[in-house]
PDB file of C-alpha atoms in Angstrom:
ATOM      1  CA  UNK A  19      92.751 115.754 111.116  1.00  0.00           C
ATOM      2  CA  UNK A  20      95.561 118.075 112.241  1.00  0.00           C
ATOM      3  CA  UNK A  21      96.609 115.650 114.976  1.00  0.00           C
ATOM      4  CA  UNK A  22      96.763 112.694 112.570  1.00  0.00           C
ATOM      5  CA  UNK A  23      98.769 114.619 109.974  1.00  0.00           C
ATOM      6  CA  UNK A  24     101.201 115.905 112.589  1.00  0.00           C
ATOM      7  CA  UNK A  25     101.756 112.394 113.943  1.00  0.00           C
ATOM      8  CA  UNK A  26     102.218 110.993 110.450  1.00  0.00           C
ATOM      9  CA  UNK A  27     104.959 113.532 109.705  1.00  0.00           C
ATOM     10  CA  UNK A  28     107.191 112.378 112.579  1.00  0.00           C
ATOM     11  CA  UNK A  29     110.107 110.347 111.231  1.00  0.00           C
ATOM     12  CA  UNK A  30     110.554 108.447 114.492  1.00  0.00           C
ATOM     13  CA  UNK A  31     112.317 105.113 114.778  1.00  0.00           C
ATOM     14  CA  UNK A  32     111.769 102.257 117.238  1.00  0.00           C
ATOM     15  CA  UNK A  33     113.211 103.125 120.627  1.00  0.00           C
ATOM     16  CA  UNK A  34     113.219 106.897 120.078  1.00  0.00           C
ATOM     17  CA  UNK A  35     111.472 109.430 122.306  1.00  0.00           C
ATOM     18  CA  UNK A  36     108.885 112.025 121.307  1.00  0.00           C
ATOM     19  CA  UNK A  37     107.541 115.019 123.225  1.00  0.00           C
ATOM     20  CA  UNK A  38     104.041 116.223 122.314  1.00  0.00           C
ATOM     21  CA  UNK A  39     103.448 119.796 123.483  1.00  0.00           C
ATOM     22  CA  UNK A  40      99.745 120.478 123.948  1.00  0.00           C
ATOM     23  CA  UNK A  41      98.737 116.821 123.969  1.00  0.00           C
ATOM     24  CA  UNK A  42      95.011 117.293 124.524  1.00  0.00           C
ATOM     25  CA  UNK A  43      93.393 113.857 124.812  1.00  0.00           C
ATOM     26  CA  UNK A  44      96.470 112.128 123.395  1.00  0.00           C
ATOM     27  CA  UNK A  45      95.579 111.669 119.719  1.00  0.00           C
ATOM     28  CA  UNK A  46      99.039 112.567 118.364  1.00  0.00           C
ATOM     29  CA  UNK A  47     100.882 110.287 120.783  1.00  0.00           C
ATOM     30  CA  UNK A  48      98.584 107.339 120.162  1.00  0.00           C
ATOM     31  CA  UNK A  49      98.911 107.697 116.380  1.00  0.00           C
ATOM     32  CA  UNK A  50     102.712 107.732 116.684  1.00  0.00           C
ATOM     33  CA  UNK A  51     102.718 104.759 119.045  1.00  0.00           C
ATOM     34  CA  UNK A  52     100.484 102.765 116.689  1.00  0.00           C
ATOM     35  CA  UNK A  53     102.812 103.372 113.732  1.00  0.00           C
ATOM     36  CA  UNK A  54     106.249 103.142 115.394  1.00  0.00           C
ATOM     37  CA  UNK A  55     107.006 100.088 117.569  1.00  0.00           C
ATOM     38  CA  UNK A  56     108.792 100.762 120.882  1.00  0.00           C
ATOM     39  CA  UNK A  57     108.578 104.525 120.421  1.00  0.00           C
ATOM     40  CA  UNK A  58     107.900 106.378 123.684  1.00  0.00           C
ATOM     41  CA  UNK A  59     105.742 109.531 123.740  1.00  0.00           C
ATOM     42  CA  UNK A  60     105.436 112.053 126.562  1.00  0.00           C
ATOM     43  CA  UNK A  61     102.573 114.515 126.303  1.00  0.00           C
ATOM     44  CA  UNK A  62     102.415 117.892 128.026  1.00  0.00           C
ATOM     45  CA  UNK A  63      98.904 119.210 128.645  1.00  0.00           C
ATOM     46  CA  UNK A  64      97.691 122.292 130.516  1.00  0.00           C
ATOM     47  CA  UNK A  65      94.179 121.057 131.322  1.00  0.00           C
ATOM     48  CA  UNK A  66      93.964 118.266 133.936  1.00  0.00           C
ATOM     49  CA  UNK A  67      90.655 116.976 132.566  1.00  0.00           C
ATOM     50  CA  UNK A  68      92.125 116.486 129.082  1.00  0.00           C
ATOM     51  CA  UNK A  69      95.265 114.895 130.523  1.00  0.00           C
ATOM     52  CA  UNK A  70      93.077 112.427 132.413  1.00  0.00           C
ATOM     53  CA  UNK A  71      91.286 111.532 129.170  1.00  0.00           C
ATOM     54  CA  UNK A  72      94.668 111.110 127.448  1.00  0.00           C
ATOM     55  CA  UNK A  73      95.762 108.669 130.166  1.00  0.00           C
ATOM     56  CA  UNK A  74      92.489 106.737 129.827  1.00  0.00           C
ATOM     57  CA  UNK A  75      92.845 106.628 126.043  1.00  0.00           C
ATOM     58  CA  UNK A  76      96.355 105.217 126.408  1.00  0.00           C
ATOM     59  CA  UNK A  77      95.028 102.442 128.653  1.00  0.00           C
ATOM     60  CA  UNK A  78      92.149 101.636 126.288  1.00  0.00           C
ATOM     61  CA  UNK A  79      94.609 101.405 123.395  1.00  0.00           C
ATOM     62  CA  UNK A  80      97.086  99.198 125.305  1.00  0.00           C
ATOM     63  CA  UNK A  81      99.706 101.941 125.072  1.00  0.00           C
ATOM     64  CA  UNK A  82      99.977 103.128 128.680  1.00  0.00           C
ATOM     65  CA  UNK A  83     103.530 101.782 128.904  1.00  0.00           C
ATOM     66  CA  UNK A  84     104.626 103.951 125.968  1.00  0.00           C
ATOM     67  CA  UNK A  85     102.359 107.028 126.022  1.00  0.00           C
ATOM     68  CA  UNK A  86     102.177 109.164 129.187  1.00  0.00           C
ATOM     69  CA  UNK A  87     100.770 112.639 129.775  1.00  0.00           C
ATOM     70  CA  UNK A  88     102.020 115.224 132.253  1.00  0.00           C
ATOM     71  CA  UNK A  89      99.950 118.190 133.455  1.00  0.00           C
ATOM     72  CA  UNK A  90     102.059 121.303 133.038  1.00  0.00           C
ATOM     73  CA  UNK A  91     101.855 124.967 131.987  1.00  0.00           C
ATOM     74  CA  UNK A  92     104.339 125.763 129.214  1.00  0.00           C
ATOM     75  CA  UNK A  93     104.776 129.259 130.634  1.00  0.00           C
ATOM     76  CA  UNK A  94     107.131 127.536 133.106  1.00  0.00           C
ATOM     77  CA  UNK A  95     110.219 125.337 132.510  1.00  0.00           C
ATOM     78  CA  UNK A  96     109.557 121.660 131.908  1.00  0.00           C
ATOM     79  CA  UNK A  97     109.632 119.479 135.032  1.00  0.00           C
ATOM     80  CA  UNK A  98     113.102 118.096 135.907  1.00  0.00           C
ATOM     81  CA  UNK A  99     113.962 114.776 134.314  1.00  0.00           C
ATOM     82  CA  UNK A 100     111.970 115.266 131.117  1.00  0.00           C
ATOM     83  CA  UNK A 101     114.117 114.971 128.010  1.00  0.00           C
ATOM     84  CA  UNK A 102     116.062 115.565 126.013  1.00  0.00           C
ATOM     85  CA  UNK A 103     113.934 114.072 123.236  1.00  0.00           C
ATOM     86  CA  UNK A 104     114.640 112.828 119.715  1.00  0.00           C
ATOM     87  CA  UNK A 105     111.559 114.608 118.359  1.00  0.00           C
ATOM     88  CA  UNK A 106     109.189 117.333 119.524  1.00  0.00           C
ATOM     89  CA  UNK A 107     105.774 117.727 117.910  1.00  0.00           C
ATOM     90  CA  UNK A 108     103.289 120.464 118.630  1.00  0.00           C
ATOM     91  CA  UNK A 109      99.922 121.794 117.556  1.00  0.00           C
ATOM     92  CA  UNK A 110      99.833 125.130 119.438  1.00  0.00           C
ATOM     93  CA  UNK A 111      96.714 127.274 119.838  1.00  0.00           C
ATOM     94  CA  UNK A 112      96.183 128.968 116.494  1.00  0.00           C
ATOM     95  CA  UNK A 113      95.071 132.447 117.571  1.00  0.00           C
ATOM     96  CA  UNK A 114      96.926 135.220 119.434  1.00  0.00           C
ATOM     97  CA  UNK A 115      94.927 136.457 122.401  1.00  0.00           C
ATOM     98  CA  UNK A 116      94.932 140.041 121.066  1.00  0.00           C
ATOM     99  CA  UNK A 117      92.899 139.194 117.947  1.00  0.00           C
ATOM    100  CA  UNK A 118      90.832 136.232 119.125  1.00  0.00           C
ATOM    101  CA  UNK A 119      87.144 135.978 119.947  1.00  0.00           C
ATOM    102  CA  UNK A 120      87.437 133.031 122.336  1.00  0.00           C
ATOM    103  CA  UNK A 121      84.738 130.428 122.863  1.00  0.00           C
ATOM    104  CA  UNK A 122      82.689 130.783 126.062  1.00  0.00           C
ATOM    105  CA  UNK A 123      83.698 127.177 126.743  1.00  0.00           C
ATOM    106  CA  UNK A 124      86.931 127.591 128.707  1.00  0.00           C
ATOM    107  CA  UNK A 125      88.399 124.275 127.525  1.00  0.00           C
ATOM    108  CA  UNK A 126      87.841 125.147 123.860  1.00  0.00           C
ATOM    109  CA  UNK A 127      89.197 128.639 124.401  1.00  0.00           C
ATOM    110  CA  UNK A 128      92.421 127.301 125.931  1.00  0.00           C
ATOM    111  CA  UNK A 129      92.840 124.885 123.017  1.00  0.00           C
ATOM    112  CA  UNK A 130      92.428 127.526 120.319  1.00  0.00           C
ATOM    113  CA  UNK A 131      93.653 130.822 121.808  1.00  0.00           C
ATOM    114  CA  UNK A 132      97.095 131.541 123.277  1.00  0.00           C
ATOM    115  CA  UNK A 133      96.913 132.102 127.016  1.00  0.00           C
ATOM    116  CA  UNK A 134      99.778 131.814 129.520  1.00  0.00           C
ATOM    117  CA  UNK A 135     102.249 130.901 126.736  1.00  0.00           C
ATOM    118  CA  UNK A 136     102.370 132.518 123.297  1.00  0.00           C
ATOM    119  CA  UNK A 137     103.666 130.910 120.108  1.00  0.00           C
ATOM    120  CA  UNK A 138     107.261 132.025 120.708  1.00  0.00           C
ATOM    121  CA  UNK A 139     107.164 130.427 124.149  1.00  0.00           C
ATOM    122  CA  UNK A 140     105.904 127.121 122.727  1.00  0.00           C
ATOM    123  CA  UNK A 141     108.806 127.088 120.268  1.00  0.00           C
ATOM    124  CA  UNK A 142     111.261 128.012 123.020  1.00  0.00           C
ATOM    125  CA  UNK A 143     110.174 125.040 125.129  1.00  0.00           C
ATOM    126  CA  UNK A 144     110.399 122.761 122.091  1.00  0.00           C
ATOM    127  CA  UNK A 145     113.937 123.954 121.381  1.00  0.00           C
ATOM    128  CA  UNK A 146     115.077 123.424 124.965  1.00  0.00           C
ATOM    129  CA  UNK A 147     113.589 119.905 125.073  1.00  0.00           C
ATOM    130  CA  UNK A 148     115.322 118.536 121.964  1.00  0.00           C
ATOM    131  CA  UNK A 149     118.583 116.700 121.526  1.00  0.00           C
ATOM    132  CA  UNK A 150     121.137 118.567 119.348  1.00  0.00           C
ATOM    133  CA  UNK A 151     120.293 116.388 116.356  1.00  0.00           C
ATOM    134  CA  UNK A 152     116.576 116.325 117.122  1.00  0.00           C
ATOM    135  CA  UNK A 153     113.671 117.252 114.891  1.00  0.00           C
ATOM    136  CA  UNK A 154     110.879 119.735 115.589  1.00  0.00           C
ATOM    137  CA  UNK A 155     107.505 119.497 113.840  1.00  0.00           C
ATOM    138  CA  UNK A 156     104.787 122.143 114.030  1.00  0.00           C
ATOM    139  CA  UNK A 157     101.346 122.265 112.451  1.00  0.00           C
ATOM    140  CA  UNK A 158      99.724 125.688 112.399  1.00  0.00           C
ATOM    141  CA  UNK A 159      97.746 128.209 110.406  1.00  0.00           C
ATOM    142  CA  UNK A 160      99.390 129.134 107.137  1.00  0.00           C
ATOM    143  CA  UNK A 161      98.968 132.859 107.842  1.00  0.00           C
ATOM    144  CA  UNK A 162     101.434 132.527 110.746  1.00  0.00           C
ATOM    145  CA  UNK A 163     104.080 130.704 108.735  1.00  0.00           C
ATOM    146  CA  UNK A 164     106.559 133.579 108.516  1.00  0.00           C
ATOM    147  CA  UNK A 165     106.225 134.194 112.261  1.00  0.00           C
ATOM    148  CA  UNK A 166     107.054 130.535 112.903  1.00  0.00           C
ATOM    149  CA  UNK A 167     110.003 130.448 110.513  1.00  0.00           C
ATOM    150  CA  UNK A 168     111.406 133.685 111.914  1.00  0.00           C
ATOM    151  CA  UNK A 169     111.279 132.336 115.467  1.00  0.00           C
ATOM    152  CA  UNK A 170     112.868 129.036 114.444  1.00  0.00           C
ATOM    153  CA  UNK A 171     115.754 130.800 112.729  1.00  0.00           C
ATOM    154  CA  UNK A 172     116.361 132.934 115.831  1.00  0.00           C
ATOM    155  CA  UNK A 173     116.470 129.774 117.939  1.00  0.00           C
ATOM    156  CA  UNK A 174     119.049 128.129 115.676  1.00  0.00           C
ATOM    157  CA  UNK A 175     116.787 125.938 113.557  1.00  0.00           C
ATOM    158  CA  UNK A 176     118.400 126.745 110.238  1.00  0.00           C
ATOM    159  CA  UNK A 177     117.143 123.763 108.223  1.00  0.00           C
ATOM    160  CA  UNK A 178     113.424 124.420 107.732  1.00  0.00           C
ATOM    161  CA  UNK A 179     111.047 122.512 105.455  1.00  0.00           C
ATOM    162  CA  UNK A 180     107.498 123.706 104.793  1.00  0.00           C
ATOM    163  CA  UNK A 181     104.671 121.492 103.566  1.00  0.00           C
ATOM    164  CA  UNK A 182     101.346 123.118 102.784  1.00  0.00           C
ATOM    165  CA  UNK A 183      98.060 121.265 103.199  1.00  0.00           C
ATOM    166  CA  UNK A 184      95.578 122.624 100.631  1.00  0.00           C
ATOM    167  CA  UNK A 185      92.727 123.367 100.651  1.00  0.00           C
ATOM    168  CA  UNK A 186      93.030 123.668 104.446  1.00  0.00           C
ATOM    169  CA  UNK A 187      94.693 126.864 105.645  1.00  0.00           C
ATOM    170  CA  UNK A 188      97.283 124.761 107.439  1.00  0.00           C
ATOM    171  CA  UNK A 189     101.003 124.230 107.102  1.00  0.00           C
ATOM    172  CA  UNK A 190     103.432 121.664 108.474  1.00  0.00           C
ATOM    173  CA  UNK A 191     106.890 122.937 109.398  1.00  0.00           C
ATOM    174  CA  UNK A 192     109.840 120.631 110.077  1.00  0.00           C
ATOM    175  CA  UNK A 193     113.022 122.077 111.557  1.00  0.00           C
ATOM    176  CA  UNK A 194     116.516 120.783 112.268  1.00  0.00           C
ATOM    177  CA  UNK A 195     119.572 122.619 113.515  1.00  0.00           C
ATOM    178  CA  UNK A 196     121.913 124.070 110.881  1.00  0.00           C
ATOM    179  CA  UNK A 197     124.553 126.810 110.777  1.00  0.00           C
ATOM    180  CA  UNK A 198     122.942 128.544 107.806  1.00  0.00           C
ATOM    181  CA  UNK A 199     119.323 129.004 106.836  1.00  0.00           C
ATOM    182  CA  UNK A 200     118.127 126.415 104.338  1.00  0.00           C
ATOM    183  CA  UNK A 201     114.435 126.754 103.680  1.00  0.00           C
ATOM    184  CA  UNK A 202     112.700 124.205 101.482  1.00  0.00           C
ATOM    185  CA  UNK A 203     109.155 124.072 100.172  1.00  0.00           C
ATOM    186  CA  UNK A 204     108.083 120.449  99.957  1.00  0.00           C
ATOM    187  CA  UNK A 205     105.438 119.193  97.563  1.00  0.00           C
ATOM    188  CA  UNK A 206     102.045 120.115  99.091  1.00  0.00           C
ATOM    189  CA  UNK A 207      99.804 117.376 100.407  1.00  0.00           C
ATOM    190  CA  UNK A 208      96.490 117.785  98.589  1.00  0.00           C
ATOM    191  CA  UNK A 209      93.810 116.462 100.913  1.00  0.00           C
ATOM    192  CA  UNK A 210      90.682 116.410  98.736  1.00  0.00           C
ATOM    193  CA  UNK A 211      89.808 115.385  95.203  1.00  0.00           C
ATOM    194  CA  UNK A 212      88.105 118.077  93.089  1.00  0.00           C
ATOM    195  CA  UNK A 213      84.978 115.943  92.772  1.00  0.00           C
ATOM    196  CA  UNK A 214      84.828 115.010  96.521  1.00  0.00           C
ATOM    197  CA  UNK A 215      86.539 112.639  98.889  1.00  0.00           C
ATOM    198  CA  UNK A 216      90.166 112.322  99.954  1.00  0.00           C
ATOM    199  CA  UNK A 217      93.068 111.858  97.562  1.00  0.00           C
ATOM    200  CA  UNK A 218      94.778 108.458  97.625  1.00  0.00           C
ATOM    201  CA  UNK A 219      97.746 109.880  99.550  1.00  0.00           C
ATOM    202  CA  UNK A 220      95.540 111.521 102.167  1.00  0.00           C
ATOM    203  CA  UNK A 221      93.430 108.369 102.497  1.00  0.00           C
ATOM    204  CA  UNK A 222      96.545 106.273 103.132  1.00  0.00           C
ATOM    205  CA  UNK A 223      97.641 108.623 105.921  1.00  0.00           C
ATOM    206  CA  UNK A 224      94.272 109.302 107.560  1.00  0.00           C
ATOM    207  CA  UNK A 225      92.775 105.810 107.436  1.00  0.00           C
ATOM    208  CA  UNK A 226      95.654 103.375 107.045  1.00  0.00           C
ATOM    209  CA  UNK A 227      98.392 104.808 109.248  1.00  0.00           C
ATOM    210  CA  UNK A 228     100.924 105.564 106.521  1.00  0.00           C
ATOM    211  CA  UNK A 229     103.676 108.151 107.168  1.00  0.00           C
ATOM    212  CA  UNK A 230     103.469 111.594 105.625  1.00  0.00           C
ATOM    213  CA  UNK A 231     106.532 112.045 103.455  1.00  0.00           C
ATOM    214  CA  UNK A 232     108.307 115.414 103.459  1.00  0.00           C
TER     215      UNK A 232
END
């Protein structure tokens, strides 16, 4: 669900470029490509096996000409020739290594626990990859929101909008460059009805490819 919501929040236009940091098997890029004609997505993924699955998924979805995945460790600078991008989206590992109890499955552990690159490093790479008027979108745990906002402000992302996703302990953060800090709290996206099932807004996003309005 996190990947679909992150993709839905990208206000990309036809012909624009998107960088997906931590692409996994390519779900975010494929969702963006399905919704936005002629949008090009480059994914960065640490694990070669997941990057290979992302490439296969792009072929199976007839999107290999618009969605590509590069194997790369974000602890190092991006390969030459990548970017700058109109948008950067990212779903970083949620847990700092110091407090995590990682899965014995190495692939799952890398996806959920920070390893060679911590959260600040992910945001640094995102900042360096964007055009001056670009947009950064992050989905993360709500208990790390202030850490994210603090890092974004230090990196010059003064225009920050936060959208909470109750009842999930998740938050979407959108950032643009601004000279002064302007933090907004958007209307939360309520995912579930009290009685059961998704709300109409969540259903439209998750099942029918509608954008997630901020």
